[in-house]
Amino acid sequence: MIRARTADWALALVLPALLLVAYDGWARTAGNFFFPPLSEIGSTFAAEWLFTRVPTDLLPSLGRMLAGFALAVAVGVAIGMLLGLSRTLSTALDPVLQFLRALPPPALIPVSLLVFGAGDSAKIFLIVLGAVWPVLLNTVDGVRGVDPTALDMARSYRVPAHARLTRLILPAALPRILAGARTALAIAIILMVVSELVGADNGVGYTVQLAQRGFDIPEMWAGTVLLGLLGFACNAVFVAVERRVLHWHLAVTGRATHARRP
Amino acid sequence: MLDVRDLTKSYDGVPAVADLTFTVGEREFVCIVGSSGCGKTTMLRCLSGLVAPTSGGVTLHGALVDGPPQDMAYVFQDYSRSLLPWMTVAGNVSFPLPYKGLSKAEAAAATADALDAVGLGDRGDAYPWQLSGGMQQRVAIARALAYQPRILLMDEPFASVDAQTRADLEDLLLDIWRRYRITILFVTHDIDEAVYLSQRVLVLHRPAHVHEVVEIDLPAERDQLATKRLPEFGELRSRVLSSLRAPDPAGVNR
């Protein structure tokens, strides 16, 4: 089992390594100004992002992204619970929500700059507006999908409504909520970058754009690589947390999948 | 103790339960048999206060049932859905207890006692999905016992376990019934099970109403082999079966 996993890891690393080697070989011979060799990108990366720009650009970016993501999850779960529990409310709110959902968040950058100014609030607002939907919609589905037998059980044992909500409905909906949150995290990272392209004076996205405008190509690439690594790391952390929180869900569904094998 | 009078429950004008009347005495073990789809589950949902009847009513100790009563526990047929997979076995058993006003220590003691009573004293830290089906249903029974009810409603609780496990669970339930001195109303579609467990079998016809009451005058001490070999057991079995199959003009006319 463990040997198989090590082999899987090794196998998974082969293609990225090959791609990097191929790129480096090509970039060295081609001498294209826009595609510098790896060593150049690497040394810029080390000089800029380890760790000079961490407090000035990376942390502000991360802070806004996490704040936006956290708010999106909180708002999405709260509204999603209400809509999942009340058909009347979800019918009444549906058109408004559909309209808001259809708006591309970047289209709201001008408005949010006017309302919130050029500070962090406008950027966090944009991230929330984009990232809230997968959480909200999945929460609604998760709440509606709670087993009626479990609800009957709790009611027959006179478990009060608030406890049914926090100890039964919320945990039962959690697999769906976390699936939504994972999508929201990816959206939050995208919108973090987008929000920094207009009206920003720091951040990873801002740095990349500034480097591109100043034809500092290695720096542009170093920032891009950082964004890729950031997305990868965020997802890895999220998956680790999800595994821990949903161990029961993985065990139950995992067993079901296992049982179907011959 | 439990008094059901002219209970009727209709959905869109179609009755699922119609003029159902019966009483269950203190510490009685009563089984209800009926063919599938005869409204047994709807009846239980009315008795447990989960749904309001269309007309008629249910009283428990003289008090009208208009919501889940405090000293009643309901054991569902589908343990895999009534047990919560994110809670341990002990967590599931103690889940309702804080809302009944038990302190943490009292709840823990009641949980440990109930798990001991069903033979799962050492599995409190396991998760339900780590246990076999029979063990999971024992957890559901333990949850009902820890709640310290005076009456237990059971909806085909052993329908989805294998025959050997089922026999073990039946004997466990008889043992619990005697030790805890509780009243049990047990719904099943299995005639053998009904006759073996109870003191009285109510035969329901569709829409749910009592067609016949069969008194089970078997010796109080039951044994899977000896009791089922008795000629009286066979006779009672055939009586219940013929009652189940009997034509029922009242039912047809409804």
PDB file of C-alpha atoms in Angstrom, chain B residues 24-247:
ATOM      1  CA  VAL B  24     -52.259  -0.815  24.986  1.00  0.00           C
ATOM      2  CA  GLY B  25     -51.943  -1.470  28.719  1.00  0.00           C
ATOM      3  CA  GLU B  26     -49.047  -0.718  31.017  1.00  0.00           C
ATOM      4  CA  ARG B  27     -46.079  -3.098  30.410  1.00  0.00           C
ATOM      5  CA  GLU B  28     -47.874  -4.923  27.637  1.00  0.00           C
ATOM      6  CA  PHE B  29     -46.044  -6.247  24.584  1.00  0.00           C
ATOM      7  CA  VAL B  30     -48.354  -5.748  21.621  1.00  0.00           C
ATOM      8  CA  CYS B  31     -47.523  -6.606  18.026  1.00  0.00           C
ATOM      9  CA  ILE B  32     -49.254  -5.111  15.032  1.00  0.00           C
ATOM     10  CA  VAL B  33     -49.234  -7.064  11.786  1.00  0.00           C
ATOM     11  CA  GLY B  34     -50.549  -5.976   8.456  1.00  0.00           C
ATOM     12  CA  SER B  35     -49.638  -6.441   4.827  1.00  0.00           C
ATOM     13  CA  SER B  36     -47.203  -3.959   3.372  1.00  0.00           C
ATOM     14  CA  GLY B  37     -48.780  -0.653   2.430  1.00  0.00           C
ATOM     15  CA  CYS B  38     -51.674  -1.048   4.872  1.00  0.00           C
ATOM     16  CA  GLY B  39     -50.810   2.193   6.633  1.00  0.00           C
ATOM     17  CA  LYS B  40     -48.741   0.838   9.529  1.00  0.00           C
ATOM     18  CA  THR B  41     -46.040   3.461   9.211  1.00  0.00           C
ATOM     19  CA  THR B  42     -48.570   6.289   8.913  1.00  0.00           C
ATOM     20  CA  MET B  43     -50.258   4.939  12.024  1.00  0.00           C
ATOM     21  CA  LEU B  44     -46.959   4.941  13.924  1.00  0.00           C
ATOM     22  CA  ARG B  45     -46.207   8.490  12.801  1.00  0.00           C
ATOM     23  CA  CYS B  46     -49.584   9.556  14.224  1.00  0.00           C
ATOM     24  CA  LEU B  47     -49.042   7.634  17.471  1.00  0.00           C
ATOM     25  CA  SER B  48     -45.612   9.179  17.944  1.00  0.00           C
ATOM     26  CA  GLY B  49     -46.917  12.686  17.384  1.00  0.00           C
ATOM     27  CA  LEU B  50     -44.813  13.241  14.267  1.00  0.00           C
ATOM     28  CA  VAL B  51     -47.903  13.978  12.172  1.00  0.00           C
ATOM     29  CA  ALA B  52     -51.298  15.229  13.268  1.00  0.00           C
ATOM     30  CA  PRO B  53     -54.263  12.924  12.567  1.00  0.00           C
ATOM     31  CA  THR B  54     -57.082  14.055  10.289  1.00  0.00           C
ATOM     32  CA  SER B  55     -59.599  13.102  12.966  1.00  0.00           C
ATOM     33  CA  GLY B  56     -59.756  11.064  16.140  1.00  0.00           C
ATOM     34  CA  GLY B  57     -56.874  11.071  18.537  1.00  0.00           C
ATOM     35  CA  VAL B  58     -54.255   9.377  20.631  1.00  0.00           C
ATOM     36  CA  THR B  59     -53.828   9.766  24.367  1.00  0.00           C
ATOM     37  CA  LEU B  60     -50.877   8.600  26.417  1.00  0.00           C
ATOM     38  CA  HIS B  61     -51.481   8.403  30.199  1.00  0.00           C
ATOM     39  CA  GLY B  62     -54.633  10.398  29.550  1.00  0.00           C
ATOM     40  CA  ALA B  63     -52.789  13.273  27.849  1.00  0.00           C
ATOM     41  CA  LEU B  64     -53.524  14.036  24.207  1.00  0.00           C
ATOM     42  CA  VAL B  65     -50.584  13.329  21.897  1.00  0.00           C
ATOM     43  CA  ASP B  66     -50.104  16.492  19.829  1.00  0.00           C
ATOM     44  CA  GLY B  67     -46.338  16.249  19.409  1.00  0.00           C
ATOM     45  CA  PRO B  68     -43.676  13.692  20.305  1.00  0.00           C
ATOM     46  CA  PRO B  69     -44.390  12.737  23.951  1.00  0.00           C
ATOM     47  CA  GLN B  70     -41.668  12.800  26.558  1.00  0.00           C
ATOM     48  CA  ASP B  71     -41.793   9.189  27.694  1.00  0.00           C
ATOM     49  CA  MET B  72     -42.032   7.583  24.286  1.00  0.00           C
ATOM     50  CA  ALA B  73     -39.162   6.401  22.109  1.00  0.00           C
ATOM     51  CA  TYR B  74     -39.406   5.409  18.472  1.00  0.00           C
ATOM     52  CA  VAL B  75     -37.113   2.817  16.877  1.00  0.00           C
ATOM     53  CA  PHE B  76     -37.036   3.171  13.107  1.00  0.00           C
ATOM     54  CA  GLN B  77     -36.804   0.340  10.625  1.00  0.00           C
ATOM     55  CA  ASP B  78     -33.830   1.790   8.830  1.00  0.00           C
ATOM     56  CA  TYR B  79     -31.003   2.003  11.365  1.00  0.00           C
ATOM     57  CA  SER B  80     -28.536   3.125   8.687  1.00  0.00           C
ATOM     58  CA  ARG B  81     -30.599   6.286   8.266  1.00  0.00           C
ATOM     59  CA  SER B  82     -31.651   6.920  11.860  1.00  0.00           C
ATOM     60  CA  LEU B  83     -28.087   6.663  13.223  1.00  0.00           C
ATOM     61  CA  LEU B  84     -25.883   9.675  12.519  1.00  0.00           C
ATOM     62  CA  PRO B  85     -22.628   8.627  10.839  1.00  0.00           C
ATOM     63  CA  TRP B  86     -20.595  11.584  12.148  1.00  0.00           C
ATOM     64  CA  MET B  87     -21.246  10.635  15.753  1.00  0.00           C
ATOM     65  CA  THR B  88     -19.752   7.694  17.599  1.00  0.00           C
ATOM     66  CA  VAL B  89     -22.007   4.956  18.939  1.00  0.00           C
ATOM     67  CA  ALA B  90     -21.996   6.630  22.372  1.00  0.00           C
ATOM     68  CA  GLY B  91     -22.605  10.015  20.734  1.00  0.00           C
ATOM     69  CA  ASN B  92     -25.654   8.652  18.923  1.00  0.00           C
ATOM     70  CA  VAL B  93     -27.073   7.084  22.077  1.00  0.00           C
ATOM     71  CA  SER B  94     -26.605  10.238  24.150  1.00  0.00           C
ATOM     72  CA  PHE B  95     -27.664  12.645  21.366  1.00  0.00           C
ATOM     73  CA  PRO B  96     -31.208  13.356  22.705  1.00  0.00           C
ATOM     74  CA  LEU B  97     -30.313  13.279  26.404  1.00  0.00           C
ATOM     75  CA  PRO B  98     -29.105  16.859  27.060  1.00  0.00           C
ATOM     76  CA  TYR B  99     -32.426  18.166  25.718  1.00  0.00           C
ATOM     77  CA  LYS B 100     -34.247  15.950  28.188  1.00  0.00           C
ATOM     78  CA  GLY B 101     -32.504  17.855  30.975  1.00  0.00           C
ATOM     79  CA  LEU B 102     -29.875  15.252  31.840  1.00  0.00           C
ATOM     80  CA  SER B 103     -26.491  16.545  32.975  1.00  0.00           C
ATOM     81  CA  LYS B 104     -23.331  15.411  31.198  1.00  0.00           C
ATOM     82  CA  ALA B 105     -22.581  12.842  33.874  1.00  0.00           C
ATOM     83  CA  GLU B 106     -26.160  11.530  33.932  1.00  0.00           C
ATOM     84  CA  ALA B 107     -26.209  11.266  30.144  1.00  0.00           C
ATOM     85  CA  ALA B 108     -22.883   9.393  30.138  1.00  0.00           C
ATOM     86  CA  ALA B 109     -24.149   6.984  32.806  1.00  0.00           C
ATOM     87  CA  ALA B 110     -27.447   6.364  31.001  1.00  0.00           C
ATOM     88  CA  THR B 111     -25.544   5.823  27.734  1.00  0.00           C
ATOM     89  CA  ALA B 112     -23.148   3.328  29.309  1.00  0.00           C
ATOM     90  CA  ASP B 113     -26.038   1.425  30.945  1.00  0.00           C
ATOM     91  CA  ALA B 114     -28.030   1.274  27.726  1.00  0.00           C
ATOM     92  CA  LEU B 115     -25.028   0.095  25.685  1.00  0.00           C
ATOM     93  CA  ASP B 116     -24.349  -2.581  28.294  1.00  0.00           C
ATOM     94  CA  ALA B 117     -27.975  -3.691  28.120  1.00  0.00           C
ATOM     95  CA  VAL B 118     -27.699  -4.359  24.377  1.00  0.00           C
ATOM     96  CA  GLY B 119     -24.260  -5.972  24.719  1.00  0.00           C
ATOM     97  CA  LEU B 120     -22.297  -3.140  23.156  1.00  0.00           C
ATOM     98  CA  GLY B 121     -20.677  -1.777  26.312  1.00  0.00           C
ATOM     99  CA  ASP B 122     -17.231  -1.837  24.731  1.00  0.00           C
ATOM    100  CA  ARG B 123     -18.154  -0.307  21.369  1.00  0.00           C
ATOM    101  CA  GLY B 124     -19.078   3.203  22.488  1.00  0.00           C
ATOM    102  CA  ASP B 125     -16.131   4.785  20.691  1.00  0.00           C
ATOM    103  CA  ALA B 126     -16.777   3.034  17.395  1.00  0.00           C
ATOM    104  CA  TYR B 127     -18.718   4.658  14.590  1.00  0.00           C
ATOM    105  CA  PRO B 128     -22.030   3.090  13.515  1.00  0.00           C
ATOM    106  CA  TRP B 129     -20.717   2.297  10.039  1.00  0.00           C
ATOM    107  CA  GLN B 130     -17.954   0.198  11.577  1.00  0.00           C
ATOM    108  CA  LEU B 131     -20.588  -2.174  13.007  1.00  0.00           C
ATOM    109  CA  SER B 132     -22.733  -4.901  11.431  1.00  0.00           C
ATOM    110  CA  GLY B 133     -26.401  -4.262  10.671  1.00  0.00           C
ATOM    111  CA  GLY B 134     -27.600  -6.152  13.741  1.00  0.00           C
ATOM    112  CA  MET B 135     -25.235  -4.216  15.963  1.00  0.00           C
ATOM    113  CA  GLN B 136     -26.372  -0.926  14.453  1.00  0.00           C
ATOM    114  CA  GLN B 137     -29.990  -1.745  15.253  1.00  0.00           C
ATOM    115  CA  ARG B 138     -28.871  -2.578  18.805  1.00  0.00           C
ATOM    116  CA  VAL B 139     -27.351   0.915  18.967  1.00  0.00           C
ATOM    117  CA  ALA B 140     -30.726   2.339  17.918  1.00  0.00           C
ATOM    118  CA  ILE B 141     -32.399   0.278  20.669  1.00  0.00           C
ATOM    119  CA  ALA B 142     -29.800   1.497  23.170  1.00  0.00           C
ATOM    120  CA  ARG B 143     -30.576   5.082  22.170  1.00  0.00           C
ATOM    121  CA  ALA B 144     -34.250   4.412  22.907  1.00  0.00           C
ATOM    122  CA  LEU B 145     -33.435   2.795  26.275  1.00  0.00           C
ATOM    123  CA  ALA B 146     -31.114   5.599  27.375  1.00  0.00           C
ATOM    124  CA  TYR B 147     -33.984   7.995  26.763  1.00  0.00           C
ATOM    125  CA  GLN B 148     -35.814   6.095  29.532  1.00  0.00           C
ATOM    126  CA  PRO B 149     -39.212   5.887  27.881  1.00  0.00           C
ATOM    127  CA  ARG B 150     -42.228   4.137  29.325  1.00  0.00           C
ATOM    128  CA  ILE B 151     -43.380   3.050  25.893  1.00  0.00           C
ATOM    129  CA  LEU B 152     -41.319   1.930  22.927  1.00  0.00           C
ATOM    130  CA  LEU B 153     -42.708   2.147  19.373  1.00  0.00           C
ATOM    131  CA  MET B 154     -40.877  -0.081  16.942  1.00  0.00           C
ATOM    132  CA  ASP B 155     -41.380   0.012  13.180  1.00  0.00           C
ATOM    133  CA  GLU B 156     -40.285  -3.310  11.668  1.00  0.00           C
ATOM    134  CA  PRO B 157     -36.975  -2.922  13.461  1.00  0.00           C
ATOM    135  CA  PHE B 158     -35.571  -6.318  12.483  1.00  0.00           C
ATOM    136  CA  ALA B 159     -36.751  -6.409   8.880  1.00  0.00           C
ATOM    137  CA  SER B 160     -33.351  -5.798   7.339  1.00  0.00           C
ATOM    138  CA  VAL B 161     -31.098  -8.194   9.267  1.00  0.00           C
ATOM    139  CA  ASP B 162     -30.389 -11.862   8.610  1.00  0.00           C
ATOM    140  CA  ALA B 163     -32.432 -14.631  10.265  1.00  0.00           C
ATOM    141  CA  GLN B 164     -29.953 -15.607  12.977  1.00  0.00           C
ATOM    142  CA  THR B 165     -29.324 -11.973  13.986  1.00  0.00           C
ATOM    143  CA  ARG B 166     -33.039 -11.425  13.958  1.00  0.00           C
ATOM    144  CA  ALA B 167     -33.662 -14.277  16.408  1.00  0.00           C
ATOM    145  CA  ASP B 168     -30.937 -12.892  18.701  1.00  0.00           C
ATOM    146  CA  LEU B 169     -32.438  -9.409  18.555  1.00  0.00           C
ATOM    147  CA  GLU B 170     -35.910 -10.781  19.339  1.00  0.00           C
ATOM    148  CA  ASP B 171     -34.617 -12.475  22.477  1.00  0.00           C
ATOM    149  CA  LEU B 172     -32.648  -9.365  23.429  1.00  0.00           C
ATOM    150  CA  LEU B 173     -35.813  -7.306  23.099  1.00  0.00           C
ATOM    151  CA  LEU B 174     -37.861  -9.720  25.264  1.00  0.00           C
ATOM    152  CA  ASP B 175     -35.116  -9.565  27.871  1.00  0.00           C
ATOM    153  CA  ILE B 176     -35.108  -5.753  27.800  1.00  0.00           C
ATOM    154  CA  TRP B 177     -38.896  -5.636  27.964  1.00  0.00           C
ATOM    155  CA  ARG B 178     -38.857  -7.673  31.197  1.00  0.00           C
ATOM    156  CA  ARG B 179     -35.883  -5.937  32.794  1.00  0.00           C
ATOM    157  CA  TYR B 180     -36.899  -2.384  32.021  1.00  0.00           C
ATOM    158  CA  ARG B 181     -40.613  -2.968  32.662  1.00  0.00           C
ATOM    159  CA  ILE B 182     -41.631  -0.921  29.647  1.00  0.00           C
ATOM    160  CA  THR B 183     -44.533  -1.103  27.234  1.00  0.00           C
ATOM    161  CA  ILE B 184     -43.718  -2.133  23.680  1.00  0.00           C
ATOM    162  CA  LEU B 185     -45.784  -1.609  20.543  1.00  0.00           C
ATOM    163  CA  PHE B 186     -44.056  -3.538  17.805  1.00  0.00           C
ATOM    164  CA  VAL B 187     -45.027  -3.328  14.144  1.00  0.00           C
ATOM    165  CA  THR B 188     -43.977  -6.164  11.870  1.00  0.00           C
ATOM    166  CA  HIS B 189     -45.118  -7.986   8.768  1.00  0.00           C
ATOM    167  CA  ASP B 190     -43.618 -11.244  10.033  1.00  0.00           C
ATOM    168  CA  ILE B 191     -46.309 -13.418  11.648  1.00  0.00           C
ATOM    169  CA  ASP B 192     -43.844 -15.730  13.432  1.00  0.00           C
ATOM    170  CA  GLU B 193     -42.127 -12.744  14.959  1.00  0.00           C
ATOM    171  CA  ALA B 194     -45.420 -11.218  16.083  1.00  0.00           C
ATOM    172  CA  VAL B 195     -46.655 -14.407  17.744  1.00  0.00           C
ATOM    173  CA  TYR B 196     -43.277 -15.196  19.291  1.00  0.00           C
ATOM    174  CA  LEU B 197     -42.762 -11.771  20.869  1.00  0.00           C
ATOM    175  CA  SER B 198     -46.115 -10.530  22.006  1.00  0.00           C
ATOM    176  CA  GLN B 199     -48.968 -11.026  24.388  1.00  0.00           C
ATOM    177  CA  ARG B 200     -51.469  -9.722  21.880  1.00  0.00           C
ATOM    178  CA  VAL B 201     -51.434  -9.387  18.112  1.00  0.00           C
ATOM    179  CA  LEU B 202     -53.532  -6.754  16.362  1.00  0.00           C
ATOM    180  CA  VAL B 203     -54.243  -7.654  12.766  1.00  0.00           C
ATOM    181  CA  LEU B 204     -54.652  -4.566  10.605  1.00  0.00           C
ATOM    182  CA  HIS B 205     -56.421  -4.368   7.301  1.00  0.00           C
ATOM    183  CA  ARG B 206     -56.145  -1.616   4.767  1.00  0.00           C
ATOM    184  CA  PRO B 207     -56.719   1.318   5.307  1.00  0.00           C
ATOM    185  CA  ALA B 208     -55.248   0.756   8.749  1.00  0.00           C
ATOM    186  CA  HIS B 209     -57.959  -0.408  11.154  1.00  0.00           C
ATOM    187  CA  VAL B 210     -58.064  -3.339  13.542  1.00  0.00           C
ATOM    188  CA  HIS B 211     -59.570  -6.368  11.851  1.00  0.00           C
ATOM    189  CA  GLU B 212     -59.019  -8.815  14.663  1.00  0.00           C
ATOM    190  CA  VAL B 213     -57.246  -9.068  17.996  1.00  0.00           C
ATOM    191  CA  VAL B 214     -55.483 -12.361  18.697  1.00  0.00           C
ATOM    192  CA  GLU B 215     -54.551 -13.049  22.325  1.00  0.00           C
ATOM    193  CA  ILE B 216     -51.251 -14.899  22.522  1.00  0.00           C
ATOM    194  CA  ASP B 217     -51.710 -17.282  25.455  1.00  0.00           C
ATOM    195  CA  LEU B 218     -48.294 -18.870  25.176  1.00  0.00           C
ATOM    196  CA  PRO B 219     -46.142 -19.417  28.277  1.00  0.00           C
ATOM    197  CA  ALA B 220     -44.463 -16.161  29.356  1.00  0.00           C
ATOM    198  CA  GLU B 221     -40.967 -17.612  28.978  1.00  0.00           C
ATOM    199  CA  ARG B 222     -40.236 -17.757  25.239  1.00  0.00           C
ATOM    200  CA  ASP B 223     -37.576 -19.791  23.514  1.00  0.00           C
ATOM    201  CA  GLN B 224     -36.745 -19.713  19.824  1.00  0.00           C
ATOM    202  CA  LEU B 225     -36.881 -23.527  19.531  1.00  0.00           C
ATOM    203  CA  ALA B 226     -39.194 -24.734  22.291  1.00  0.00           C
ATOM    204  CA  THR B 227     -41.867 -22.036  21.902  1.00  0.00           C
ATOM    205  CA  LYS B 228     -41.994 -22.343  18.147  1.00  0.00           C
ATOM    206  CA  ARG B 229     -42.369 -26.145  18.431  1.00  0.00           C
ATOM    207  CA  LEU B 230     -45.504 -25.853  20.587  1.00  0.00           C
ATOM    208  CA  PRO B 231     -48.719 -26.869  18.808  1.00  0.00           C
ATOM    209  CA  GLU B 232     -50.348 -23.697  20.190  1.00  0.00           C
ATOM    210  CA  PHE B 233     -47.714 -21.629  18.411  1.00  0.00           C
ATOM    211  CA  GLY B 234     -48.672 -23.191  15.106  1.00  0.00           C
ATOM    212  CA  GLU B 235     -52.368 -22.636  15.784  1.00  0.00           C
ATOM    213  CA  LEU B 236     -51.883 -18.977  16.683  1.00  0.00           C
ATOM    214  CA  ARG B 237     -49.738 -18.526  13.636  1.00  0.00           C
ATOM    215  CA  SER B 238     -52.469 -19.894  11.350  1.00  0.00           C
ATOM    216  CA  ARG B 239     -55.101 -17.801  13.102  1.00  0.00           C
ATOM    217  CA  VAL B 240     -53.147 -14.622  12.488  1.00  0.00           C
ATOM    218  CA  LEU B 241     -52.420 -15.632   8.920  1.00  0.00           C
ATOM    219  CA  SER B 242     -56.056 -16.409   8.089  1.00  0.00           C
ATOM    220  CA  SER B 243     -57.116 -13.184   9.762  1.00  0.00           C
ATOM    221  CA  LEU B 244     -54.628 -11.281   7.611  1.00  0.00           C
ATOM    222  CA  ARG B 245     -56.013 -12.912   4.472  1.00  0.00           C
ATOM    223  CA  ALA B 246     -59.675 -12.698   5.456  1.00  0.00           C
ATOM    224  CA  PRO B 247     -61.885 -10.598   3.211  1.00  0.00           C
TER     225      PRO B 247
END
